[in-house]
Amino acid sequence: VTFRRNGAAASGRRISRASPRAAHNGPRMYACHKFRSMGLSVRVFERGSSVGGTWYWNRYPGARCDLPSLEYSYSFDEALQQDWEWSEVYPSQEELERYANHVADRFDLRRSISFDTRVTSATYDPDACRWAVETDSGARAVASHLILATGNLSTPQLPDIPGVEGFAGRTFHTGLWPSDGVDFSGRRVGVIGTGSSGVQVIPQVARSASHLTVFQRTANYSIPARNAPLEPEAQAAHKARYGEIRQEALVTPFGIAKYGSPSVSAFEVSDEERQRTYEACWEMGGQAMLFAYNDLLKCADANETAARFVRQRIREKLVEPAVADLLVPTDHPIGAKRLCLDTDYYETYNRDNVTLVCVKQTPIRRIDPDGLPAGCEPRLLTLAALSRHPIDDLVLATGFDAMTGAARSIDIRNSDGLSLADEWESGPRSYLGLMVAGFPNMYLITGPQSPSVKSQMILASEHHVDIIAGIVQTMRAEGHRSVEAVAEAQEEWVGHANEVADATLYTKASTWYNGANVPGKPRVFMPYVGGVKAYREACEDVEHDGWRGFRFQ
Ligand code: N01
């Protein structure tokens, strides 16, 4: 049975690995608008039944973006950014979905989108310089340019645990949540996964379930989000200098104006001053902690100063020291795995109806139809000496086949018959995260080796759409029929991206950034972490040098 989001999970049907794909709608909608305004004929294929992408699929209770609403939004249209009123500092899934629908209607985009349609294959014809696209609905298209706006966190990943597909109760993946919601009242619920999704959904489920058992493999660092209503004065002040703030964002490491470029090292200040800074960051909430000093993600000792501070704060929230021992992260630098932001996450473990099970040393070996068997984690079981963990509902907050999963699932073939999946068998390689050598007229949006997930995604998507538009304009103006990344330029860029990553602490953790969460996936660090400013400058240089590294014909 293919797991479908609408209703299937709520009625308790089985989950299968044949999951749909969803990308953030940011790039698709802006690309549609931009290319249509250039007079091109555009067809967008969308697996979902409506717009929203990430915010269409990830509608689990508590789902919320952890970047400020006023920044995590389109900048391409001044009237849009002035008109839309955000209600909270950090936008909820509901508000983001509403915003996406507003954008689709405002720019009349739906007429160019084929919903409920999954692209199954794309084949390049070198004589015509065209891509032939096929879909699961039978719809076909032929196009001069093919854009993979397939998303970075869009292919839900089931855990590699035998029995997961045979669980008899209801199973939900956070990235495929039923549109009509889920009622957990009176139910015994198990949650596997304590990344950003788990940290958000766990406090919500605990409020209604009769009992919640959380299976944690790696304890993660989580900071209070401190979401709040967005005061009208603050919103007006931001909008009064919106353009300037957008420009400020472009010269920060992560493309977020709120988190500028720190100029000092953690060791250039006294212990007392550092402590005061960390306390201020903790009170401010959000991702501020990681932006306090310029070496927190580069120097292990500097990182440890922040990690130690956060560990202490986590301990202070927990009543049971034994539970704190399990929840305090010790095995990776803070920020090397995506920093989580939460509302009442740690406090949830003080509730009587919540059990934490650590499955680090003794992994879950199988899932039975009615729960997790005894012995999956007998040694470190903390709050209850249960011999087994009977559960009615299983929530998989187990993440995604990130950055390459969706693109590799489409049978994309170049003129030699080589598939993109084969080309990327040893890990993805691209030129600037925009094109893959050997695949003419095919573009990636926020692809591997671009800042993508290590930046503000909407800004990153707009940047890539604008670059592709520039390439297409050049082709029109100069009469070219095809464009392709030059293999040597790609190798050089990939080498640079790897060098930059190796100089950071990001490589010191097993994460979806480096494919560690998907069995068999090559261990390649995928995002570009040289910073948004450096990346944009590199792209500008390429363009000024007549699109250096791209071959036009
Ligand atoms: O996924 P994840 P996510 N047995 O991969 C565990 C964005 N996002 O959906 O760490 C036991 O981070 C796994 O354990 P481990 C954000 O960029 C943003 O939570 O591999 N456990 C981990 O705990 C984020 O980083 C927002 O040891 C197993 C969890 O499942 C990205 O999406 C909100 C297991 C997966 O965590 C992905 O986040 C949500 C097994 N067999 C998401 N297999 C906001 O903006 C996996 N796990 C706030």
Coordinates of C-alpha atoms and ligand atoms in Angstrom, one line a residue:
V1 CA 0.0 0.0 0.0
T2 CA 1.5 3.3 -0.9
F3 CA 1.3 5.7 2.0
R4 CA -0.8 8.6 1.0
R5 CA -1.1 11.6 3.1
N6 CA -4.7 12.4 2.8
G7 CA -6.6 10.3 5.2
A8 CA -4.7 7.1 4.6
A9 CA -2.6 7.3 7.8
A10 CA -5.4 8.5 9.9
S11 CA -7.4 5.4 9.1
G12 CA -4.4 3.3 10.1
R13 CA -3.2 2.0 6.8
R14 CA 0.3 0.7 6.5
I15 CA 3.2 2.9 5.7
S16 CA 5.5 1.9 2.8
R17 CA 8.8 3.2 1.6
A18 CA 7.1 4.4 -1.7
S19 CA 6.6 7.9 -0.3
P20 CA 5.7 11.0 -2.2
R21 CA 8.1 13.8 -2.6
A22 CA 7.6 17.4 -1.5
A23 CA 9.7 20.4 -1.9
H24 CA 9.4 23.8 -0.5
N25 CA 7.2 25.7 -2.9
G26 CA 9.4 28.8 -2.7
P27 CA 11.5 28.1 -5.8
R28 CA 8.7 26.6 -7.9
M29 CA 6.3 29.5 -7.4
Y30 CA 8.9 32.2 -7.9
A31 CA 10.4 30.4 -10.9
C32 CA 6.9 30.2 -12.4
H33 CA 6.3 33.9 -11.9
K34 CA 9.8 34.9 -13.1
F35 CA 9.9 32.8 -16.3
R36 CA 6.4 33.6 -17.2
S37 CA 7.2 37.3 -16.9
M38 CA 10.1 36.7 -19.3
G39 CA 7.6 35.5 -21.9
L40 CA 8.5 31.8 -21.5
S41 CA 5.9 29.1 -21.5
V42 CA 6.1 27.4 -18.0
R43 CA 4.6 24.2 -16.7
V44 CA 5.1 23.3 -13.0
F45 CA 4.6 19.7 -11.9
E46 CA 3.6 19.4 -8.2
R47 CA 3.1 16.2 -6.3
G48 CA 0.8 17.9 -3.7
S49 CA -2.8 18.8 -4.3
S50 CA -2.0 22.4 -3.6
V51 CA 0.9 24.8 -3.0
G52 CA 3.0 25.1 0.2
G53 CA 5.5 22.4 -0.4
T54 CA 7.3 21.7 2.9
W55 CA 4.5 23.6 4.6
Y56 CA 1.9 21.6 2.8
W57 CA 3.3 18.2 3.9
N58 CA 4.8 18.9 7.3
R59 CA 1.7 19.8 9.2
Y60 CA 2.3 17.8 12.3
P61 CA 1.2 19.6 15.5
G62 CA 3.8 22.1 16.5
A63 CA 5.3 22.5 13.0
R64 CA 6.8 26.0 12.8
C65 CA 9.7 27.6 11.0
D66 CA 12.6 28.6 13.2
L67 CA 13.6 31.7 11.1
P68 CA 11.8 35.0 11.6
S69 CA 8.7 35.4 9.5
L70 CA 9.7 38.8 8.1
E71 CA 12.9 37.2 6.7
Y72 CA 11.6 33.8 5.7
S73 CA 9.4 35.2 3.0
Y74 CA 9.7 36.3 -0.7
S75 CA 11.6 39.5 -1.4
F76 CA 10.9 39.7 -5.1
D77 CA 7.9 41.8 -4.9
E78 CA 7.9 44.9 -2.7
A79 CA 4.1 45.2 -2.6
L80 CA 3.8 41.6 -1.5
Q81 CA 6.2 42.0 1.3
Q82 CA 4.6 45.2 2.5
D83 CA 1.0 43.8 2.2
W84 CA 1.4 40.5 4.0
E85 CA 0.9 40.8 7.7
W86 CA 2.7 38.2 9.8
S87 CA 1.1 37.4 13.1
E88 CA 4.0 35.8 15.0
V89 CA 7.8 36.2 15.2
Y90 CA 8.3 32.6 13.9
P91 CA 5.6 31.5 11.4
S92 CA 3.5 28.5 12.0
Q93 CA 2.9 25.8 9.4
E94 CA -0.7 27.1 9.1
E95 CA 0.4 30.7 8.4
L96 CA 3.1 29.6 5.9
E97 CA 0.6 27.5 4.0
R98 CA -1.8 30.5 4.0
Y99 CA 1.0 32.7 2.7
A100 CA 1.9 30.2 -0.1
N101 CA -1.8 30.1 -1.2
H102 CA -1.9 33.9 -1.1
V103 CA 1.2 34.1 -3.4
A104 CA -0.3 31.5 -5.8
D105 CA -3.5 33.5 -6.1
R106 CA -1.9 37.0 -6.1
F107 CA 0.3 36.1 -9.1
D108 CA -2.2 33.8 -10.7
L109 CA 0.2 30.9 -10.7
R110 CA -2.2 27.9 -10.4
R111 CA -3.0 27.9 -14.1
S112 CA 0.6 26.9 -14.8
I113 CA 0.8 24.2 -12.1
S114 CA -0.3 20.5 -12.6
F115 CA -1.1 19.3 -9.1
D116 CA -1.2 15.7 -7.9
T117 CA 1.4 15.0 -10.5
R118 CA 4.8 13.3 -9.9
V119 CA 7.5 13.5 -12.5
T120 CA 8.7 10.0 -13.3
S121 CA 11.3 10.5 -16.0
A122 CA 13.1 13.2 -18.0
T123 CA 15.2 12.4 -21.1
Y124 CA 17.5 14.8 -23.0
D125 CA 17.3 14.9 -26.8
P126 CA 20.7 16.4 -27.9
D127 CA 19.5 17.1 -31.5
A128 CA 16.5 19.1 -30.4
C129 CA 18.2 20.4 -27.2
R130 CA 15.1 19.5 -25.3
W131 CA 14.0 17.5 -22.3
A132 CA 11.1 15.1 -22.6
V133 CA 9.3 14.8 -19.3
E134 CA 6.9 12.1 -18.2
T135 CA 4.6 12.0 -15.2
D136 CA 2.6 9.5 -13.2
S137 CA -0.6 11.1 -14.4
G138 CA 0.2 10.5 -18.0
A139 CA 0.8 14.1 -18.7
R140 CA 4.0 14.8 -20.8
A141 CA 5.9 17.9 -21.6
V142 CA 8.8 18.8 -23.8
A143 CA 11.0 21.7 -22.7
S144 CA 14.1 23.6 -23.6
H145 CA 14.9 24.1 -19.9
L146 CA 14.3 21.6 -17.1
I147 CA 14.5 22.9 -13.5
L148 CA 14.7 20.5 -10.6
A149 CA 13.1 22.5 -7.8
T150 CA 12.6 19.2 -5.9
G151 CA 13.6 20.4 -2.5
N152 CA 16.3 19.6 0.0
L153 CA 14.1 17.9 2.7
S154 CA 11.4 16.5 0.6
T155 CA 11.8 12.7 0.6
P156 CA 10.7 11.3 3.9
Q157 CA 13.0 8.7 5.3
L158 CA 11.7 5.6 7.1
P159 CA 14.0 4.2 9.8
D160 CA 15.8 1.0 8.7
I161 CA 14.1 -1.0 11.4
P162 CA 12.6 -4.4 10.5
G163 CA 8.9 -4.5 11.0
V164 CA 8.2 -0.8 10.6
E165 CA 6.0 -1.3 7.6
G166 CA 4.1 -4.0 9.4
F167 CA 3.1 -2.1 12.5
A168 CA -0.6 -2.7 13.0
G169 CA -1.5 0.6 14.6
R170 CA -1.6 4.0 12.9
T171 CA 1.8 5.2 11.6
F172 CA 2.6 8.8 10.8
H173 CA 5.7 10.4 9.3
T174 CA 6.1 14.0 10.3
G175 CA 6.8 14.9 6.7
L176 CA 3.6 13.3 5.4
W177 CA 1.1 14.3 8.1
P178 CA -2.6 13.8 7.3
S179 CA -4.4 17.0 6.2
D180 CA -7.3 16.4 8.5
G181 CA -5.1 16.1 11.6
V182 CA -4.7 13.3 14.1
D183 CA -6.4 12.8 17.5
F184 CA -4.1 11.1 20.0
S185 CA -6.5 11.4 22.9
G186 CA -6.4 8.3 25.1
R187 CA -3.8 6.6 22.8
R188 CA -0.4 5.2 23.7
V189 CA 2.0 6.8 21.3
G190 CA 5.6 6.1 20.4
V191 CA 7.8 8.7 18.7
I192 CA 11.1 7.7 17.0
G193 CA 13.4 10.6 16.4
T194 CA 14.5 13.7 18.3
G195 CA 15.7 16.1 15.6
S196 CA 13.9 19.4 14.7
S197 CA 10.6 17.6 13.9
G198 CA 10.7 15.4 16.9
V199 CA 11.5 18.2 19.2
Q200 CA 8.4 20.1 17.9
V201 CA 5.9 17.3 17.8
I202 CA 6.8 15.6 21.1
P203 CA 5.4 18.3 23.5
Q204 CA 2.2 18.5 21.5
V205 CA 1.6 14.8 21.4
A206 CA 2.3 14.5 25.2
R207 CA -0.6 16.9 25.9
S208 CA -3.2 14.6 24.4
A209 CA -1.8 11.0 24.5
S210 CA -2.5 8.8 27.4
H211 CA 1.1 7.8 27.3
L212 CA 4.0 8.9 25.2
T213 CA 7.2 6.9 24.8
V214 CA 10.1 8.7 23.0
F215 CA 12.8 6.6 21.5
Q216 CA 15.9 8.7 21.3
R217 CA 19.1 7.7 19.5
T218 CA 21.1 10.9 19.6
A219 CA 20.5 13.6 22.2
N220 CA 20.3 16.9 20.3
Y221 CA 20.9 20.5 21.5
S222 CA 17.7 22.4 21.6
I223 CA 17.3 26.1 22.5
P224 CA 14.1 27.8 23.5
A225 CA 12.4 29.3 20.3
R226 CA 10.7 32.1 22.3
N227 CA 8.1 32.6 19.7
A228 CA 5.7 35.5 20.4
P229 CA 3.1 37.6 18.7
L230 CA 4.7 40.0 16.2
E231 CA 3.9 43.4 17.6
P232 CA 2.5 45.8 14.9
E233 CA 5.1 48.5 15.7
A234 CA 8.0 46.0 15.2
Q235 CA 6.5 44.8 11.9
A236 CA 6.0 48.4 10.7
A237 CA 9.6 49.3 11.7
H238 CA 10.9 46.3 9.8
K239 CA 8.8 47.1 6.7
A240 CA 9.9 50.7 6.7
R241 CA 13.4 49.5 5.8
Y242 CA 12.6 46.1 4.3
G243 CA 14.8 46.6 1.3
E244 CA 17.8 47.6 3.4
I245 CA 17.3 44.6 5.7
R246 CA 17.1 42.2 2.7
Q247 CA 20.4 43.7 1.5
E248 CA 22.0 43.2 4.9
A249 CA 21.0 39.6 4.9
L250 CA 23.0 39.0 1.7
V251 CA 26.3 39.8 3.4
T252 CA 25.8 37.6 6.4
P253 CA 27.1 34.0 6.7
F254 CA 23.6 32.4 6.6
G255 CA 21.6 35.0 4.7
I256 CA 19.7 36.0 7.8
A257 CA 19.9 39.7 8.7
K258 CA 19.0 39.0 12.3
Y259 CA 22.1 36.9 12.7
G260 CA 25.0 39.1 11.4
S261 CA 28.6 38.3 11.0
P262 CA 30.2 38.0 14.5
S263 CA 33.6 39.7 14.5
V264 CA 35.3 38.2 17.6
S265 CA 36.4 34.8 18.7
A266 CA 35.0 33.2 21.8
F267 CA 38.4 33.5 23.4
E268 CA 38.9 37.2 22.7
V269 CA 36.5 38.1 25.5
S270 CA 36.7 37.3 29.3
D271 CA 34.9 34.3 30.7
E272 CA 32.4 36.6 32.4
E273 CA 31.6 38.5 29.2
R274 CA 31.2 35.2 27.3
Q275 CA 28.8 33.9 30.0
R276 CA 26.8 37.2 29.8
T277 CA 26.6 36.9 26.0
Y278 CA 25.4 33.3 26.1
E279 CA 22.8 34.2 28.7
A280 CA 21.6 37.0 26.5
C281 CA 21.4 34.6 23.5
W282 CA 19.5 32.0 25.6
E283 CA 17.0 34.7 26.6
M284 CA 16.7 35.9 23.0
G285 CA 16.1 32.3 21.9
G286 CA 16.2 31.3 18.2
Q287 CA 19.5 30.5 16.6
A288 CA 21.3 33.4 18.2
M289 CA 23.7 31.2 20.2
L290 CA 25.5 30.0 17.2
F291 CA 26.2 33.5 16.0
A292 CA 27.7 34.8 19.2
Y293 CA 31.4 34.3 18.1
N294 CA 33.1 33.8 14.8
D295 CA 34.8 30.5 15.7
L296 CA 32.0 28.5 17.3
L297 CA 31.6 26.3 14.2
K298 CA 35.3 26.2 13.5
C299 CA 37.2 25.6 16.7
A300 CA 36.3 22.7 19.0
D301 CA 37.4 24.5 22.2
A302 CA 35.3 27.6 21.3
N303 CA 32.4 25.4 20.5
E304 CA 32.7 23.6 23.8
T305 CA 32.2 26.9 25.7
A306 CA 28.7 27.3 24.1
A307 CA 27.9 23.6 24.4
R308 CA 28.8 23.5 28.1
F309 CA 26.5 26.5 28.7
V310 CA 23.6 24.9 26.9
R311 CA 24.1 21.5 28.6
Q312 CA 23.8 23.2 31.9
R313 CA 20.6 25.0 30.9
I314 CA 19.1 21.7 29.7
R315 CA 19.9 20.1 33.1
E316 CA 18.2 22.9 35.0
K317 CA 14.9 22.2 33.2
L318 CA 14.8 18.5 34.2
V319 CA 13.5 17.1 37.4
E320 CA 15.1 13.7 37.1
P321 CA 18.9 13.7 36.9
A322 CA 18.8 10.3 35.3
V323 CA 16.6 11.7 32.5
A324 CA 18.9 14.7 32.2
D325 CA 21.9 12.4 31.7
L326 CA 20.2 11.0 28.6
L327 CA 18.9 14.2 27.2
V328 CA 22.2 16.2 27.5
P329 CA 24.1 15.9 24.3
T330 CA 27.7 14.9 24.6
D331 CA 28.8 13.3 21.4
H332 CA 28.9 16.1 18.9
P333 CA 29.7 19.8 18.7
I334 CA 26.7 22.2 19.2
G335 CA 25.5 23.2 15.7
A336 CA 27.2 20.4 13.9
K337 CA 23.8 18.7 13.8
R338 CA 21.1 21.2 13.0
L339 CA 20.4 23.2 16.2
C340 CA 16.8 22.5 17.3
L341 CA 14.5 25.2 18.6
D342 CA 11.7 24.2 20.9
T343 CA 8.8 25.2 23.1
D344 CA 8.6 23.2 26.3
Y345 CA 10.6 20.3 24.8
Y346 CA 12.7 19.3 27.9
E347 CA 9.8 20.2 30.3
T348 CA 7.8 17.5 28.6
Y349 CA 10.0 14.8 30.1
N350 CA 8.9 16.0 33.6
R351 CA 5.4 14.8 32.8
D352 CA 4.1 11.6 34.3
N353 CA 2.8 10.3 31.0
V354 CA 6.1 10.5 29.2
T355 CA 8.8 7.8 29.1
L356 CA 12.2 8.4 27.5
V357 CA 14.0 5.4 26.1
C358 CA 17.5 5.8 24.9
V359 CA 18.3 3.5 21.9
K360 CA 21.8 4.7 21.3
Q361 CA 23.8 1.7 22.7
T362 CA 21.0 -0.8 22.0
P363 CA 19.3 0.1 18.8
I364 CA 15.7 -0.8 18.1
R365 CA 16.0 -4.2 16.5
R366 CA 12.5 -4.6 15.3
I367 CA 9.0 -3.2 15.5
D368 CA 6.2 -5.7 16.4
P369 CA 2.7 -5.2 15.1
D370 CA 1.6 -3.9 18.6
G371 CA 4.7 -2.1 19.7
L372 CA 8.4 -2.3 20.4
P373 CA 9.6 -5.5 21.9
A374 CA 11.2 -5.9 25.3
G375 CA 14.9 -5.8 25.2
C376 CA 15.1 -3.1 22.6
E377 CA 16.7 -0.9 25.3
P378 CA 16.7 -2.6 28.7
R379 CA 19.8 -1.0 30.2
L380 CA 19.1 2.6 29.8
L381 CA 15.4 2.6 30.1
T382 CA 14.8 5.4 32.6
L383 CA 11.4 6.4 33.9
A384 CA 9.7 3.0 33.9
A385 CA 10.9 -0.5 34.2
L386 CA 8.7 -1.7 31.4
S387 CA 9.4 -5.0 29.9
R388 CA 8.0 -3.9 26.5
H389 CA 6.6 -0.7 25.0
P390 CA 3.0 -1.3 23.8
I391 CA 1.9 1.4 21.5
D392 CA -1.2 2.2 19.5
D393 CA 0.3 4.9 17.3
L394 CA 3.8 5.3 15.9
V395 CA 5.1 8.7 14.9
L396 CA 8.2 8.6 12.8
A397 CA 10.1 11.9 13.2
T398 CA 13.0 10.2 11.3
G399 CA 13.9 12.8 8.8
F400 CA 14.5 12.8 5.1
D401 CA 16.8 11.5 2.3
A402 CA 18.1 15.0 2.2
M403 CA 19.3 17.1 -0.7
T404 CA 19.5 14.4 -3.4
G405 CA 16.6 12.0 -2.5
A406 CA 13.9 13.6 -4.7
A407 CA 16.1 14.3 -7.7
R408 CA 17.6 10.8 -7.7
S409 CA 14.1 9.3 -7.6
I410 CA 13.3 10.6 -11.0
D411 CA 14.8 8.7 -13.9
I412 CA 16.7 11.6 -15.4
R413 CA 18.9 10.5 -18.4
N414 CA 21.3 12.6 -20.5
S415 CA 22.1 12.1 -24.1
D416 CA 24.5 9.2 -23.3
G417 CA 21.7 7.4 -21.4
L418 CA 23.5 8.1 -18.2
S419 CA 21.1 8.7 -15.3
L420 CA 21.6 11.4 -12.7
A421 CA 21.2 8.7 -10.0
D422 CA 24.2 6.9 -11.4
E423 CA 26.2 10.1 -11.9
W424 CA 25.7 10.8 -8.2
E425 CA 26.3 7.2 -7.1
S426 CA 29.4 8.2 -5.1
G427 CA 27.8 11.4 -3.9
P428 CA 26.4 14.5 -5.6
R429 CA 28.7 16.8 -7.6
S430 CA 27.5 20.1 -9.2
Y431 CA 28.8 23.4 -10.4
L432 CA 27.7 26.0 -7.8
G433 CA 24.8 23.8 -6.9
L434 CA 23.2 25.0 -10.1
M435 CA 24.1 22.5 -12.9
V436 CA 25.6 19.1 -13.3
A437 CA 28.3 18.5 -15.9
G438 CA 26.9 16.2 -18.6
F439 CA 23.3 17.3 -18.1
P440 CA 22.7 20.3 -20.5
N441 CA 19.8 22.7 -20.0
M442 CA 19.0 21.1 -16.6
Y443 CA 19.3 23.3 -13.5
L444 CA 19.1 22.6 -9.8
I445 CA 17.6 25.0 -7.3
T446 CA 19.5 25.0 -4.0
G447 CA 21.4 22.0 -5.1
P448 CA 24.3 20.3 -3.3
Q449 CA 27.4 22.5 -3.0
S450 CA 25.3 25.6 -2.7
P451 CA 24.4 27.3 0.7
S452 CA 20.9 25.8 0.4
V453 CA 20.0 24.4 3.8
K454 CA 22.8 26.4 5.5
S455 CA 21.0 29.6 4.5
Q456 CA 17.6 31.2 4.4
M457 CA 16.0 28.9 1.9
I458 CA 13.6 31.4 0.3
L459 CA 16.4 33.9 -0.3
A460 CA 18.6 31.1 -1.7
S461 CA 15.8 29.9 -4.0
E462 CA 15.2 33.4 -5.3
H463 CA 18.9 33.8 -6.0
H464 CA 19.1 30.6 -8.0
V465 CA 16.0 31.4 -10.0
D466 CA 17.5 34.8 -10.8
I467 CA 20.8 33.2 -11.9
I468 CA 19.0 30.7 -14.2
A469 CA 17.0 33.6 -15.6
G470 CA 20.3 35.3 -16.4
I471 CA 21.6 32.2 -18.2
V472 CA 18.4 31.9 -20.2
Q473 CA 18.5 35.6 -21.1
T474 CA 22.1 35.1 -22.3
M475 CA 21.1 32.1 -24.4
R476 CA 18.3 34.1 -26.0
A477 CA 20.4 37.1 -26.6
E478 CA 23.3 35.2 -28.1
G479 CA 21.2 32.5 -29.9
H480 CA 22.5 29.5 -28.0
R481 CA 20.4 26.3 -27.8
S482 CA 22.2 24.6 -24.9
V483 CA 24.2 25.3 -21.8
E484 CA 26.2 23.0 -19.7
A485 CA 28.6 23.1 -16.7
V486 CA 32.2 22.4 -17.7
A487 CA 33.5 19.3 -15.9
E488 CA 36.7 21.0 -14.8
A489 CA 34.9 24.0 -13.3
Q490 CA 32.6 21.6 -11.5
E491 CA 35.5 19.7 -10.0
E492 CA 37.2 22.9 -8.9
W493 CA 34.0 24.1 -7.2
V494 CA 33.3 20.7 -5.5
G495 CA 37.0 20.7 -4.3
H496 CA 36.5 24.2 -2.9
A497 CA 33.2 23.3 -1.2
N498 CA 34.8 20.2 0.4
E499 CA 37.8 22.2 1.6
V500 CA 35.6 24.8 3.2
A501 CA 33.5 22.1 5.0
D502 CA 36.6 20.3 6.2
A503 CA 37.7 23.4 7.9
T504 CA 34.6 23.4 10.1
L505 CA 33.1 21.3 12.8
Y506 CA 30.1 20.3 10.6
T507 CA 32.0 17.2 9.6
K508 CA 32.3 16.0 13.2
A509 CA 28.8 14.7 13.5
S510 CA 26.7 12.1 11.7
T511 CA 23.9 14.0 10.0
W512 CA 21.7 14.3 7.0
Y513 CA 24.1 17.0 5.8
N514 CA 26.6 14.2 5.0
G515 CA 24.1 11.5 4.2
A516 CA 24.8 9.5 7.4
N517 CA 21.0 9.1 8.1
V518 CA 20.4 7.0 5.0
P519 CA 21.8 3.5 5.0
G520 CA 24.2 3.1 2.0
K521 CA 24.2 6.8 1.1
P522 CA 27.7 8.0 0.3
R523 CA 29.2 10.1 3.1
V524 CA 29.6 13.5 1.3
F525 CA 29.1 16.8 3.0
M526 CA 26.5 18.4 0.7
P527 CA 25.7 22.0 1.6
Y528 CA 28.2 24.8 0.9
V529 CA 29.3 26.3 4.2
G530 CA 31.6 29.1 3.0
G531 CA 28.8 31.6 3.7
V532 CA 26.1 33.3 1.7
K533 CA 28.2 36.4 1.1
A534 CA 31.2 34.4 -0.3
Y535 CA 28.9 32.2 -2.4
R536 CA 27.1 35.2 -3.9
E537 CA 30.4 36.9 -4.7
A538 CA 31.6 33.7 -6.4
C539 CA 28.4 33.6 -8.5
E540 CA 28.7 37.3 -9.4
D541 CA 32.3 36.7 -10.5
V542 CA 31.3 33.8 -12.7
E543 CA 28.6 36.0 -14.4
H544 CA 31.0 38.9 -14.8
D545 CA 33.5 36.6 -16.4
G546 CA 31.0 35.8 -19.1
W547 CA 29.5 32.8 -17.3
R548 CA 32.9 31.2 -16.6
G549 CA 32.5 27.5 -16.2
F550 CA 29.4 27.2 -18.3
R551 CA 29.6 26.1 -22.0
F552 CA 27.0 27.6 -24.4
Q553 CA 26.4 26.1 -27.8
Ligands
N01_1 O1 15.0 14.9 10.8 P1 16.4 14.7 11.4 P2 13.9 16.1 11.2 N1 16.4 4.6 15.4 O2 17.2 13.9 10.4 C1 16.3 9.6 14.4 C2 14.4 20.9 9.0 N2 13.3 21.1 10.0 O3 12.7 15.8 10.4 O4 20.3 11.7 15.2 C3 16.3 5.6 16.2 O5 17.0 15.9 11.9 C4 17.6 10.4 14.3 O6 18.5 9.9 15.2 P3 20.1 10.2 15.0 C5 15.7 21.1 9.7 O7 16.7 21.6 8.8 C6 13.2 22.4 10.4 O8 13.8 16.2 12.6 O9 20.4 9.9 13.5 N3 16.3 6.9 15.8 C7 17.1 11.8 14.6 O10 16.9 12.0 16.0 C8 16.0 19.7 10.2 O11 17.4 19.5 10.5 C9 12.2 22.7 11.3 O12 20.8 9.4 15.9 C10 16.3 7.1 14.5 C11 15.7 11.8 13.9 O13 15.3 10.4 13.8 C12 15.6 18.9 9.1 O14 14.4 19.5 8.6 C13 11.4 21.7 11.8 C14 16.4 6.1 13.5 C15 15.7 12.4 12.6 O15 16.1 13.8 12.7 C16 15.3 17.4 9.4 O16 14.6 17.4 10.7 C17 11.5 20.4 11.3 C18 16.4 4.8 14.0 N4 16.5 3.7 13.2 C19 12.5 20.1 10.4 N5 16.4 6.7 12.3 C20 12.1 24.1 11.7 O17 12.2 25.1 11.0 C21 16.4 8.0 12.5 N6 16.3 8.3 13.8 C22 11.9 24.3 13.1

